[in-house]
Coordinates of C-alpha atoms in Angstrom, one line a residue:
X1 CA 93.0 -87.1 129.5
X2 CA 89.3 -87.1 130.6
X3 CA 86.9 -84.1 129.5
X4 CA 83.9 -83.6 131.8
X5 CA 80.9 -81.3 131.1
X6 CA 78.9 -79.6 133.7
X7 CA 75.5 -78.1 132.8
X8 CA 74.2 -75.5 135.4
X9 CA 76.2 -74.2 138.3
X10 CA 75.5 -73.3 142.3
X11 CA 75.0 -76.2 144.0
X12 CA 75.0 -79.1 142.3
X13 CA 77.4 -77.9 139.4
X14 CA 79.6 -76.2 140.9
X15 CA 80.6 -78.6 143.2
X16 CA 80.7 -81.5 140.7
X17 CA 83.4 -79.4 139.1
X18 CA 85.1 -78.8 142.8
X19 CA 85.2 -82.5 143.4
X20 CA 86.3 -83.3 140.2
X21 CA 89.4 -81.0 139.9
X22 CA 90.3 -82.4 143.3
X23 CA 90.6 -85.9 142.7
X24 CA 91.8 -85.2 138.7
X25 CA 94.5 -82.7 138.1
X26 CA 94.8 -83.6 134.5
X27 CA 91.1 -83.6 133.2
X28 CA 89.3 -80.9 130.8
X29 CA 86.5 -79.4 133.0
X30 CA 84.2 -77.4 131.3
X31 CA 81.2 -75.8 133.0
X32 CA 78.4 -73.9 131.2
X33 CA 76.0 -72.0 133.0
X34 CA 73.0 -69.4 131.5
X35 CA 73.3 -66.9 133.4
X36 CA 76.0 -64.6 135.1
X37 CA 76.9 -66.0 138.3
X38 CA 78.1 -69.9 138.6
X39 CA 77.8 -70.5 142.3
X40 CA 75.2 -67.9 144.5
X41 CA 73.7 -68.7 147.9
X42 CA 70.1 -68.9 146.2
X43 CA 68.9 -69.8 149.9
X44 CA 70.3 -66.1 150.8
X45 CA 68.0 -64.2 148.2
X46 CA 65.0 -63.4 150.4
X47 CA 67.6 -62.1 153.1
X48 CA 68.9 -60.0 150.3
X49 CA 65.4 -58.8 149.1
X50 CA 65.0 -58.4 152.9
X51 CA 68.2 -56.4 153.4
X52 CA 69.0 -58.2 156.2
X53 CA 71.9 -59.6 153.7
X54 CA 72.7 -55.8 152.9
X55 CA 75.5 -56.1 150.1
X56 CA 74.9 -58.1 146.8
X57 CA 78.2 -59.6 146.3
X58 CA 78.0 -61.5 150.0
X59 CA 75.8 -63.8 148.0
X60 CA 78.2 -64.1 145.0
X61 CA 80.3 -67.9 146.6
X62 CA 82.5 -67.5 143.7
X63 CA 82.7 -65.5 140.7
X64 CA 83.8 -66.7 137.1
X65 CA 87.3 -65.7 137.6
X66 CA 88.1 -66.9 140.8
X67 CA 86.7 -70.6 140.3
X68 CA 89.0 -71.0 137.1
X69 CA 91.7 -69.6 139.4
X70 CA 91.3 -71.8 142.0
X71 CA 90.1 -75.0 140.1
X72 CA 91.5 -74.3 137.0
X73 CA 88.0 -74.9 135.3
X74 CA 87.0 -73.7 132.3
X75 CA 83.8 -71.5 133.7
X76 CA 81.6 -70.5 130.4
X77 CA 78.9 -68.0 131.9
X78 CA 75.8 -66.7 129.5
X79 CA 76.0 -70.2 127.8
X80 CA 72.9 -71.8 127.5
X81 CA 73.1 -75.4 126.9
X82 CA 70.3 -75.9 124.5
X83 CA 70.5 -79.9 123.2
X84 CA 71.9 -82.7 124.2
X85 CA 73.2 -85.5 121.8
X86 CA 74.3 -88.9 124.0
X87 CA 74.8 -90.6 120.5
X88 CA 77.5 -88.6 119.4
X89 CA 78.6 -87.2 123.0
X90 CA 77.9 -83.4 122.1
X91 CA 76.0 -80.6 123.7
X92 CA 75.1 -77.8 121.5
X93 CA 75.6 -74.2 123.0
X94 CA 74.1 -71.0 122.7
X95 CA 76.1 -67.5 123.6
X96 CA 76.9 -64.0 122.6
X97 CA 79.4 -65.3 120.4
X98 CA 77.0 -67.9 119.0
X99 CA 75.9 -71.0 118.7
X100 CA 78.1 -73.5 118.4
X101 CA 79.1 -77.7 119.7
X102 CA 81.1 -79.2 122.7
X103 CA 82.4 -83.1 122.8
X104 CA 82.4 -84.7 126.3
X105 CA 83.8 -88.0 127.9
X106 CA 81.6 -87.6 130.6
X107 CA 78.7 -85.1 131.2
X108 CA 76.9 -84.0 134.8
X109 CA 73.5 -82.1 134.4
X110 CA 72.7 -79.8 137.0
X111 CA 70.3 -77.9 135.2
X112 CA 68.0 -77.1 138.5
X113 CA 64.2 -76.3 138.4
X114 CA 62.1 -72.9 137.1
X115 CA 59.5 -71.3 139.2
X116 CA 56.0 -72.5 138.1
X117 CA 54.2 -69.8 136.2
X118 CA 50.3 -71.6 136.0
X119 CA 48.6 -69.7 132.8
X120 CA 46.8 -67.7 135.2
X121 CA 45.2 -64.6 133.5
X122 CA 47.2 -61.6 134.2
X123 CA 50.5 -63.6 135.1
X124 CA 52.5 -62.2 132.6
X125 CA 52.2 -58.5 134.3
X126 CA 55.6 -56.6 134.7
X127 CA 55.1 -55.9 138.4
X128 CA 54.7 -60.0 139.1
X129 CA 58.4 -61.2 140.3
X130 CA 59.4 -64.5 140.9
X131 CA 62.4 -65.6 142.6
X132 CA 65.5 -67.8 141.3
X133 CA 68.5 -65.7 140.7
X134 CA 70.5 -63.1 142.1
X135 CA 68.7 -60.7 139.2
X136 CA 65.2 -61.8 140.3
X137 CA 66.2 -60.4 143.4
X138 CA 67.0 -57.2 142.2
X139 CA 64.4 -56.4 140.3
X140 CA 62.4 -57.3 143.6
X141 CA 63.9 -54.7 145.7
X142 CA 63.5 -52.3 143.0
X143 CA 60.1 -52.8 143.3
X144 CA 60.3 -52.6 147.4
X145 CA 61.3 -48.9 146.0
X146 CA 58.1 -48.3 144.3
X147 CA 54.9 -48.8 146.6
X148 CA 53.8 -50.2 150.3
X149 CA 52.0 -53.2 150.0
X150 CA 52.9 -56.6 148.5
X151 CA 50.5 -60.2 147.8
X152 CA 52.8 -62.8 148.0
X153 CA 51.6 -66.2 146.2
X154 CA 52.4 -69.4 147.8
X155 CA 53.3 -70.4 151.1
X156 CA 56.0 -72.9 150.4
X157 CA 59.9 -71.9 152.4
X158 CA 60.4 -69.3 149.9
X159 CA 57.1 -67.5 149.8
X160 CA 56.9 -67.4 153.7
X161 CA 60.6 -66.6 154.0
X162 CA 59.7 -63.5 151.3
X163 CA 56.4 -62.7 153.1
X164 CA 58.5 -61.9 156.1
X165 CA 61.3 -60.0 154.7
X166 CA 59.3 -58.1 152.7
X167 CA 57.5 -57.5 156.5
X168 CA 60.7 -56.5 158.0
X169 CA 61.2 -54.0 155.5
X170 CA 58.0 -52.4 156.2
X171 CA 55.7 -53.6 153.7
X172 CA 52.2 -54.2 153.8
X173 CA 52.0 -58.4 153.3
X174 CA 49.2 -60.6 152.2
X175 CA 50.2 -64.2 151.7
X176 CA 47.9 -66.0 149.8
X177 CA 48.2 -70.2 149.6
X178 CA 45.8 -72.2 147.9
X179 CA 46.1 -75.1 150.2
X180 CA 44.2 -74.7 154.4
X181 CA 47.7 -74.0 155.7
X182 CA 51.6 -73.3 154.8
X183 CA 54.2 -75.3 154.7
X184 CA 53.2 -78.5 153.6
X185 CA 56.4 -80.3 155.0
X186 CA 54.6 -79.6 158.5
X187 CA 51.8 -81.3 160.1
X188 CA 48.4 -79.2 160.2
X189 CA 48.6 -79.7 164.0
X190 CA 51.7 -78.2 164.2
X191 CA 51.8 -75.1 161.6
X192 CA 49.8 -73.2 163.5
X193 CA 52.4 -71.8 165.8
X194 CA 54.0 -70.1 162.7
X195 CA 50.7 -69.1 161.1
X196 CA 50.1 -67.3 164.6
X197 CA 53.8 -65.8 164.4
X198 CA 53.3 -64.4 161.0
X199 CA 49.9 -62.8 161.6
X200 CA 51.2 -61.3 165.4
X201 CA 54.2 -59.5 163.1
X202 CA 50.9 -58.4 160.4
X203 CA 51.3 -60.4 157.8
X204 CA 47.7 -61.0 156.8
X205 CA 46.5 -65.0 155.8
X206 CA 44.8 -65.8 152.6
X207 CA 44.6 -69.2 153.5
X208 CA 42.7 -71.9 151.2
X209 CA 42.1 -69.6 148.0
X210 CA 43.8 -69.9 145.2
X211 CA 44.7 -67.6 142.8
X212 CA 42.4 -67.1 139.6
X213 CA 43.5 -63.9 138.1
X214 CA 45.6 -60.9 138.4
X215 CA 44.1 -57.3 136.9
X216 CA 46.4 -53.9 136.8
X217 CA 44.6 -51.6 138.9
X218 CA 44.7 -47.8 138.1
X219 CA 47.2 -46.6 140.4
X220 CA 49.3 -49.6 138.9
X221 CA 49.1 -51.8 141.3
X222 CA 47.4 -55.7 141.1
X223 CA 44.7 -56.7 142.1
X224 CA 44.8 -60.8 143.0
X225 CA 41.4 -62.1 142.2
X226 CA 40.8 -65.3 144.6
X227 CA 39.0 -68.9 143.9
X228 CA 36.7 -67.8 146.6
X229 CA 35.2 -64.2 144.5
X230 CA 37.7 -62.3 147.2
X231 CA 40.1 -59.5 146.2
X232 CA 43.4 -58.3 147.2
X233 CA 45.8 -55.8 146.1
X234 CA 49.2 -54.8 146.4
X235 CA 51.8 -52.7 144.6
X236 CA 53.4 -55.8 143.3
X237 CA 53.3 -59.2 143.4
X238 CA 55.9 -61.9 144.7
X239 CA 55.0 -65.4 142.9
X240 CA 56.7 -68.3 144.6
X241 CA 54.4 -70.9 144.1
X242 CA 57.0 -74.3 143.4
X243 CA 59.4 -75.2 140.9
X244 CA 59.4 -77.4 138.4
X245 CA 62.7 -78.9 136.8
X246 CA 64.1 -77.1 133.9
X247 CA 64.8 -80.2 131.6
X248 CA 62.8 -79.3 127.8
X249 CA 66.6 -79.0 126.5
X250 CA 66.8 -82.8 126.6
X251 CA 64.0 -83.4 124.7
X252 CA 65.3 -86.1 121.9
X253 CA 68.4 -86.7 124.0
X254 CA 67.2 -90.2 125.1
X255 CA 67.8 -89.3 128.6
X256 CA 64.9 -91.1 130.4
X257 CA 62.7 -88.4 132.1
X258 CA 59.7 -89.2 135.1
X259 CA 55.9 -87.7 134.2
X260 CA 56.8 -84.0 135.9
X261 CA 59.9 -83.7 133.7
X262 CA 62.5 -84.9 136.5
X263 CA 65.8 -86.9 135.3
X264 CA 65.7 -90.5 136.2
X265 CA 69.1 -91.5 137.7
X266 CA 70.3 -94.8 140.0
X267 CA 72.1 -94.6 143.4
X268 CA 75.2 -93.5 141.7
X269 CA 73.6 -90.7 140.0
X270 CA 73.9 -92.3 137.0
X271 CA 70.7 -91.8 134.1
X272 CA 70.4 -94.2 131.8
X273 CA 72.6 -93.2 129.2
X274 CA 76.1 -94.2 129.8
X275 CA 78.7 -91.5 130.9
X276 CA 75.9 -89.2 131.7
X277 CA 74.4 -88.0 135.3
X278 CA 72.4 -85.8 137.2
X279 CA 72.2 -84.0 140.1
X280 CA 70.2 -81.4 142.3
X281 CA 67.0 -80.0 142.2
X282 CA 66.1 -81.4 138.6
X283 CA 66.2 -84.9 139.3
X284 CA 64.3 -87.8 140.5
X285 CA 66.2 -89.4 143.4
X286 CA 64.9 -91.9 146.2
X287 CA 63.6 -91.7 149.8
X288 CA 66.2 -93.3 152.3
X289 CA 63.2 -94.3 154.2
X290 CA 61.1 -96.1 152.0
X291 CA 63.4 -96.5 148.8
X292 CA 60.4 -95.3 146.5
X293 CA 61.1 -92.1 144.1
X294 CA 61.2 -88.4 145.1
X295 CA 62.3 -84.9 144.5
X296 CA 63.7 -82.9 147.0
X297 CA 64.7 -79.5 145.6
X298 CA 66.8 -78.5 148.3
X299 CA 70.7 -77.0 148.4
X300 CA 72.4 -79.7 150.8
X301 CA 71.1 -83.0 149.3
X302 CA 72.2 -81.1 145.9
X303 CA 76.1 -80.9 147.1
X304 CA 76.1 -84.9 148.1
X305 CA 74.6 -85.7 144.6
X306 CA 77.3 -83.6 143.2
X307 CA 80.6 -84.8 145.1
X308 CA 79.1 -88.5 144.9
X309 CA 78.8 -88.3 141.2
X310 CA 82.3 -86.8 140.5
X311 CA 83.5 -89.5 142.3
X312 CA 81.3 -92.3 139.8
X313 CA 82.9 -89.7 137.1
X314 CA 86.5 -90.3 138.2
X315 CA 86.2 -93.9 138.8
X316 CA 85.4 -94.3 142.6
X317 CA 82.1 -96.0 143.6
X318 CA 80.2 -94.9 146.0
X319 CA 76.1 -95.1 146.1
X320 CA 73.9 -92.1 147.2
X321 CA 71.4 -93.5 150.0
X322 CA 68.7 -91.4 149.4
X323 CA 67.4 -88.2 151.1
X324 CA 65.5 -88.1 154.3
X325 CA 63.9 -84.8 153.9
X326 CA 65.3 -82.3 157.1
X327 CA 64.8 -78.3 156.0
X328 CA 64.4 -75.4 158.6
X329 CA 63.5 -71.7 158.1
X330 CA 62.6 -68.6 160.7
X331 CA 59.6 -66.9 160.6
X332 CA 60.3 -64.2 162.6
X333 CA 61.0 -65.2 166.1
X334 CA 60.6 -68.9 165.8
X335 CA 62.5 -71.2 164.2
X336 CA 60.8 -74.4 162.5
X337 CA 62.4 -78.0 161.2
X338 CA 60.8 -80.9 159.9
X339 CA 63.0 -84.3 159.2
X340 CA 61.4 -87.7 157.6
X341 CA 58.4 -88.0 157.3
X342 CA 54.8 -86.1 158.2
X343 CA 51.5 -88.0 158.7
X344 CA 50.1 -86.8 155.2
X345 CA 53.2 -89.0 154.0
X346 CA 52.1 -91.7 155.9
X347 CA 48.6 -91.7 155.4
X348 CA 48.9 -91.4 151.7
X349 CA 51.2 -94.1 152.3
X350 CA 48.8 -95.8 153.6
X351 CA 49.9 -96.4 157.0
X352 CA 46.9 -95.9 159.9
X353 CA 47.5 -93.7 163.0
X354 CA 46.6 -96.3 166.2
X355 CA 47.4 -99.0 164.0
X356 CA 50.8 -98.4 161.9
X357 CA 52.1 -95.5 163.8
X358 CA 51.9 -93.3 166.8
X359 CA 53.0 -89.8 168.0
X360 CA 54.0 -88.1 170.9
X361 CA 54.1 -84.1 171.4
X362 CA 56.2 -82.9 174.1
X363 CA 57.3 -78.9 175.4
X364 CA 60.5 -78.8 176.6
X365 CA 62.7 -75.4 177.5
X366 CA 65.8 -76.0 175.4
X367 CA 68.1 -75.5 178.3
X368 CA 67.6 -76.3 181.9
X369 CA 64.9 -73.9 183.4
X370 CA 66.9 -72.7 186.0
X371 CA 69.2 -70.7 183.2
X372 CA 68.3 -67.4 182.4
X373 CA 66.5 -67.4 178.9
X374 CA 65.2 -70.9 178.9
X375 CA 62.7 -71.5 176.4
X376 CA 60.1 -73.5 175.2
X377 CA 59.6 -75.5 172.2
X378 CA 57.4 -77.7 170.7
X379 CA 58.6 -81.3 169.3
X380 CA 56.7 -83.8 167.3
X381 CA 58.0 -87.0 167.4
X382 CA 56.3 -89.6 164.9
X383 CA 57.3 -93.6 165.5
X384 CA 56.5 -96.7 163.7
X385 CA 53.9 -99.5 166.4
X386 CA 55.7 -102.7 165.1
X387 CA 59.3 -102.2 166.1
X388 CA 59.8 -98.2 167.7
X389 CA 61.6 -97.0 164.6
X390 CA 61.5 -93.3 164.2
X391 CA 59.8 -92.0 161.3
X392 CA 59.4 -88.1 161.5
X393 CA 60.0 -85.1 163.5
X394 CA 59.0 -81.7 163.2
X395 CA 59.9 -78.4 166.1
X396 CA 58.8 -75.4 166.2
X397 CA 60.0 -73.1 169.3
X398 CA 62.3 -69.7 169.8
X399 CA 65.5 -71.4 170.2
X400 CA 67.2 -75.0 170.3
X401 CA 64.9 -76.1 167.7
X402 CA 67.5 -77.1 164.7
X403 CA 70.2 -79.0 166.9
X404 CA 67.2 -81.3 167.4
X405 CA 66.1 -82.0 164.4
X406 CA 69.4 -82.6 163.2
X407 CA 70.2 -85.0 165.7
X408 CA 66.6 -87.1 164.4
X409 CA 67.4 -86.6 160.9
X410 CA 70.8 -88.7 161.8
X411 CA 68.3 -91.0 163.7
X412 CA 65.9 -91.3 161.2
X413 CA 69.0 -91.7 158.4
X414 CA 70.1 -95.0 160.1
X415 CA 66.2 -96.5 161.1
X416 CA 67.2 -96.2 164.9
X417 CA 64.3 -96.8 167.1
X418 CA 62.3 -94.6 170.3
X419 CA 65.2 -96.3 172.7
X420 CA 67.7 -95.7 171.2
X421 CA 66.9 -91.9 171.3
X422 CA 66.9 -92.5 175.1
X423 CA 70.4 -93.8 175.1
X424 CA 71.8 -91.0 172.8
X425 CA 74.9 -89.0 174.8
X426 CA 74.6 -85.3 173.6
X427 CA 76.3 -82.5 175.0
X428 CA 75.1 -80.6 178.1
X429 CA 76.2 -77.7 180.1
X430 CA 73.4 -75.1 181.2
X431 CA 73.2 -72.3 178.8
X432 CA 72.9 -75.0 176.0
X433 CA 70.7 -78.2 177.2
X434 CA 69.8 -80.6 180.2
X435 CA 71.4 -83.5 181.3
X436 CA 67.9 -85.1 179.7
X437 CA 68.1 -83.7 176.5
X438 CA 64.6 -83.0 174.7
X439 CA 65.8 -85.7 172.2
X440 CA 66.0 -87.7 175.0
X441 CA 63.2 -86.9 176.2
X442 CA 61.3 -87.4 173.1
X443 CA 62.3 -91.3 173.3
X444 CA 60.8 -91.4 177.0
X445 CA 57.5 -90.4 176.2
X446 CA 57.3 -92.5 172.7
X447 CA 58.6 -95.6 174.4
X448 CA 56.0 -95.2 177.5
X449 CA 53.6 -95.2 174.7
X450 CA 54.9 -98.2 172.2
X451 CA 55.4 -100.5 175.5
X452 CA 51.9 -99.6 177.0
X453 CA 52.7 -97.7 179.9
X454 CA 50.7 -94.6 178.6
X455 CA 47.6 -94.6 176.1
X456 CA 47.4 -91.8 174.3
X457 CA 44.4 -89.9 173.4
X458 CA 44.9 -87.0 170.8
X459 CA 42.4 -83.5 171.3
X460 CA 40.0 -84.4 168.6
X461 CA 38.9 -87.9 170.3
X462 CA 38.2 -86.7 173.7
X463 CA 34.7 -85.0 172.6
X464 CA 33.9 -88.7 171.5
X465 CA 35.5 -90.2 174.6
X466 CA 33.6 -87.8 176.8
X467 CA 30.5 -88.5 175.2
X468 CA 31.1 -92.6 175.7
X469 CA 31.3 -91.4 179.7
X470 CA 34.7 -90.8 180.5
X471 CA 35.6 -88.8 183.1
X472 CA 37.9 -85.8 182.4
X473 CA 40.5 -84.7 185.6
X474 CA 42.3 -81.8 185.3
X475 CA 45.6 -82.1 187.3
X476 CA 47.2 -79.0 186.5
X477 CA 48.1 -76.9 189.7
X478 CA 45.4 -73.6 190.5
X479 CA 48.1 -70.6 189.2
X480 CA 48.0 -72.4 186.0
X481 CA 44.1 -72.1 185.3
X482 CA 44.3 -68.7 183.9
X483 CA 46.0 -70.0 180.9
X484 CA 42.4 -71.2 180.2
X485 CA 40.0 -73.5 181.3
X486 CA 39.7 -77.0 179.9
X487 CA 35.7 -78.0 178.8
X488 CA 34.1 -80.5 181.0
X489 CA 37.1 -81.2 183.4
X490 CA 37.1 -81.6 186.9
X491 CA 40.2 -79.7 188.2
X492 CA 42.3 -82.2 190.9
X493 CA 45.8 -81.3 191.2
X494 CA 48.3 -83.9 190.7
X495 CA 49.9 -83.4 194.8
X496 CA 46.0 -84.2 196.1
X497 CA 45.3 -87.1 193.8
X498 CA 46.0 -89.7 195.9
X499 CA 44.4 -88.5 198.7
X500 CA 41.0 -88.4 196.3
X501 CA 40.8 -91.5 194.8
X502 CA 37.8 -92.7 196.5
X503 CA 36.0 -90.5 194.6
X504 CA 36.9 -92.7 191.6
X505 CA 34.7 -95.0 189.9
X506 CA 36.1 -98.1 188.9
X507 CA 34.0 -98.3 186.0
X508 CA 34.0 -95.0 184.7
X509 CA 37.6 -94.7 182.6
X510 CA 39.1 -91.8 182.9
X511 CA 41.2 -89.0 180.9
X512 CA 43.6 -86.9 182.2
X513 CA 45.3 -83.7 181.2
X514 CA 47.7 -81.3 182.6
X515 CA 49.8 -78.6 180.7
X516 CA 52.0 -80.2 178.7
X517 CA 51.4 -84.1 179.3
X518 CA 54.0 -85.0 182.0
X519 CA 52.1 -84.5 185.2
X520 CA 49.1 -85.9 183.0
X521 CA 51.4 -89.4 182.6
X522 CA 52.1 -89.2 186.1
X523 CA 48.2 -89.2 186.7
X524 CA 47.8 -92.0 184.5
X525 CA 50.3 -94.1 186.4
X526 CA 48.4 -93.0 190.0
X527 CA 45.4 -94.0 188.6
X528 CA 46.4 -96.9 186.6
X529 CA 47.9 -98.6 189.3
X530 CA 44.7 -98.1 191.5
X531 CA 43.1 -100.9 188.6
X532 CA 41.4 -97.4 186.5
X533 CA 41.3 -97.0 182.8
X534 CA 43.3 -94.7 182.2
X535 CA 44.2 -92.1 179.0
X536 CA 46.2 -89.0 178.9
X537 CA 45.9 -86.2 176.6
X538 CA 48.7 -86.0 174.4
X539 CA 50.7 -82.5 174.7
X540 CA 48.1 -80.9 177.7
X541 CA 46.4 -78.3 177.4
X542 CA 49.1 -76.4 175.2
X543 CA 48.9 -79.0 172.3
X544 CA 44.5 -78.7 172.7
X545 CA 44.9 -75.0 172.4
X546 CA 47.1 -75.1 169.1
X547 CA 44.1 -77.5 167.6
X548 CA 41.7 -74.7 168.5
X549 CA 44.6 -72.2 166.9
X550 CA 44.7 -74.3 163.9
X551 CA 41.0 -74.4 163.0
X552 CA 40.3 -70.7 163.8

């Protein structure tokens, strides 16, 4: 008979010990975890400090007594694993009844990461909260109870998903990120439809200005001294400013470890320490895209990790392939996903936009228009020059957005290409898509692109292009100029083209724009085919006016 040990629960743990039960009846399965609750919905705690998630045991998955009922595990809560010995196959263990030592066979860490608490002055003040278990969010909406305004540090999923709960419950918010924008799993050119949403609901931006202090005010309150000499104060203070694995226990265990304290483990989940893995948000894993190393503390590639690692445990083989990066959130009425990878990725990956990769922007309603309650949203489609493989993706929009991004991240999973997006059958009726899906969609506009059949020209070129002489034609019909005027352009639209092009020069190229980019290709193709130079402005005018959004 086997005996497995599980450090940590939730995610990773707690499913390891699920997985493990199921395919070995007869094994010892013990699983030690620190603090009271062995599998919560940790993603669910802002809803809870939100109240939108109104009773505390909804987050509770399982409790202690259940999970040894139903998988006949061993469940050891307020038992800190506090050393590791992979000579002699022992963890030692600290609880109320002591400390004391546990033999394995086999043993799965899950220990997950810590929230980052930089030696800020001030940090260690009784009204700064951060948030990791179901008690942090307790003592959160106690302090809701106690005053009207909040600063919320860091604009990662968990501040911004915080900063708007703590909105809906009729707080006062300042969100504070030391970076220029939020959400750096989103392209700058894309964030600021959520940096917009956040501000419309009054959630004031502290953008770029990090946090050097915090100083108990009076009243007791904080007040959050920023980098840049400015001030702000709240009642309390909400830190959430990343995580960092929570592995000092195995310091002397010989488990090999990266620079940031992550466990090092192969495609099987495997460290280098026979009989010993890891999983979830403490370890170093691999990118399916470009095989290098990363960590991705997220819940879902946590549960694969675990069920693929009880399987190494109990003798199947089966290798992880690496995590592609897909994550959504709501910030208030929007919805936003990102799958694979972001230009910063690629650029510090060295990779050259115009040269290594392209992308196209495109607005689609996420049903057909003629539906009641179509609407629109905004997709990002980023593609690799030499072969049309599908590197990223990111939507933002008020609906739809998440059945898209799923559908790339399973794209983007297998290296399919632009066309092959084209080709993908995906479910229509009216209230839920078009017969040309925006996927679809998506493909059409990057493969016009990769094949040559549109040139793109991105909002912050066409100052430079307009200064080198081209033209600028405006094709968008007259009812749409009041969404706002476009600088420098000569307003044609698209129905009288053809009947204008004598006015054309053949030596002077031209750019074209319309709304969104479609009628702006179908410009390009007019004029093209009448032997002009010819470039359209990716997205329209919508995608121009979220650059301007972006830098103001």
């Amino acid at each position: 008979m086997s005996k497995y040990i599980i450090v940590g629960g939730v995610a990773g743990g707690a499913t390891a010990a699920a997985r493990l039960r199921r395919l070995d009846e007869t094994a010892e399965i013990i699983l030690f975890e620190r603090g009271e609750d062995i599998s919560f919905a940790n993603c669910g705690l802002p809803y809870y400090v939100g109240d939108v998630i109104a009773e505390r045991g909804d987050l509770l998955l399982q409790t202690p007594e259940k999970f040894r009922g139903m998988y006949n595990v061993d469940v050891r809560v307020c038992s800190e694993v506090t050393r590791v010995n992979t000579e002699n196959r022992t963890v030692e263990v600290r609880s109320v009844a002591g400390v004391y030592t546990e033999s394995y066979d086999a043993l799965l860490l899950s220990p997950g990461a810590k929230p980052l608490r930089p030696p800020i002055p001030g940090i260690n003040h009784p009204r700064i909260a951060t948030l990791r278990s179901v008690q942090d969010a307790d003592r959160i909406r106690s302090l809701v109870g106690t005053g009207g305004s909040v600063v919320v540090v860091g604009g990662g999923f968990i501040g911004v998903e915080l900063a708007e709960n703590l909105r809906e419950r009729g707080l006062s918010v300042t969100l504070v990120e030391a970076m220029p924008h939020i959400l750096p799993i989103f392209d700058t050119d894309m964030i600021s439809l959520l940096e917009v949403e956040l501000r419309r609901h009054g959630v004031e931006l502290a953008l770029g200005d990090g946090v050097a202090g915090f100083e108990e005010q009076e009243d007791g309150g904080i007040c959050v001294r920023l980098s840049s000499g400015r001030t702000v104060h709240g009642d309390f203070v909400a830190l959430a400013i990343g995580v960092r694995p929570d592995t000092a226990f195995l310091d002397g265990s010989g488990i090999a470890l990266g620079e940031r304290g992550h466990i090092l483990v192969n495609e099987y989940m495997q460290t280098n320490i026979p009989h010993v893995y890891a999983v979830g948000d403490a370890v170093l894993t691999r990118s399916a895209q470009t095989g290098k190393a990363t960590a991705l503390p997220l819940a879902g590639p946590a549960n694969r990790q675990a069920r693929l690692a009880a399987d190494r445990m109990a003798g199947e083989v089966r290798a992880y392939r690496g995590v592609v990066g897909t994550a959504a959130l709501k910030v208030f009425g929007l919805t936003a996903a990102a799958t694979g990878q972001n230009e910063r990725a690629l650029q510090s990956a060295g990779m050259v936009y115009g040269k290594d990769y392209r992308f196209t922007v495109i607005f689609p309603r996420h049903h057909v228009a003629y539906y009641p309650g179509a609407k629109e949203l905004a997709l990002k489609l980023i593609f690799r020059l030499s072969d049309g493989v599908v590197l990223g993706a990111q939507a933002i929009g008020a609906e739809g957005v998440d059945k898209r991004i799923d559908v790339l991240a399973s794209a983007i999973g297998r290296s399919l290409t632009v066309a092959d997006l084209e080709e993908f059958e995906l479910s229509y009726a009216p209230p839920y898509s078009a017969a040309k899906d925006p996927v679809n969609m998506a493909g059409y506009a990057a493969e016009n692109i990769l094949l040559g059949r549109s040139i793109p020209l991105l909002p912050h070129e066409l100052s430079a292009e307009l200064a080198a002489g081209a033209r600028l034609i405006d094709v968008r019909p007259p009812e749409e100029y009041h969404a706002g005027e476009i600088a420098g352009a000569q307003r044609i639209p698209l129905p009288r083209l053809r009947e204008r092009l004598h006015e054309f020069d053949p030596q002077v190229p031209i750019v074209v724009c319309c709304k969104m980019g479609l009628r702006g290709y179908l410009a390009e193709q007019i004029l093209r085919a009448h032997g002009l130079t010819v470039k359209n402005l990716v997205g329209g005018y919508t995608y121009m006016k979220m650059q301007h959004e972006e830098r103001n």
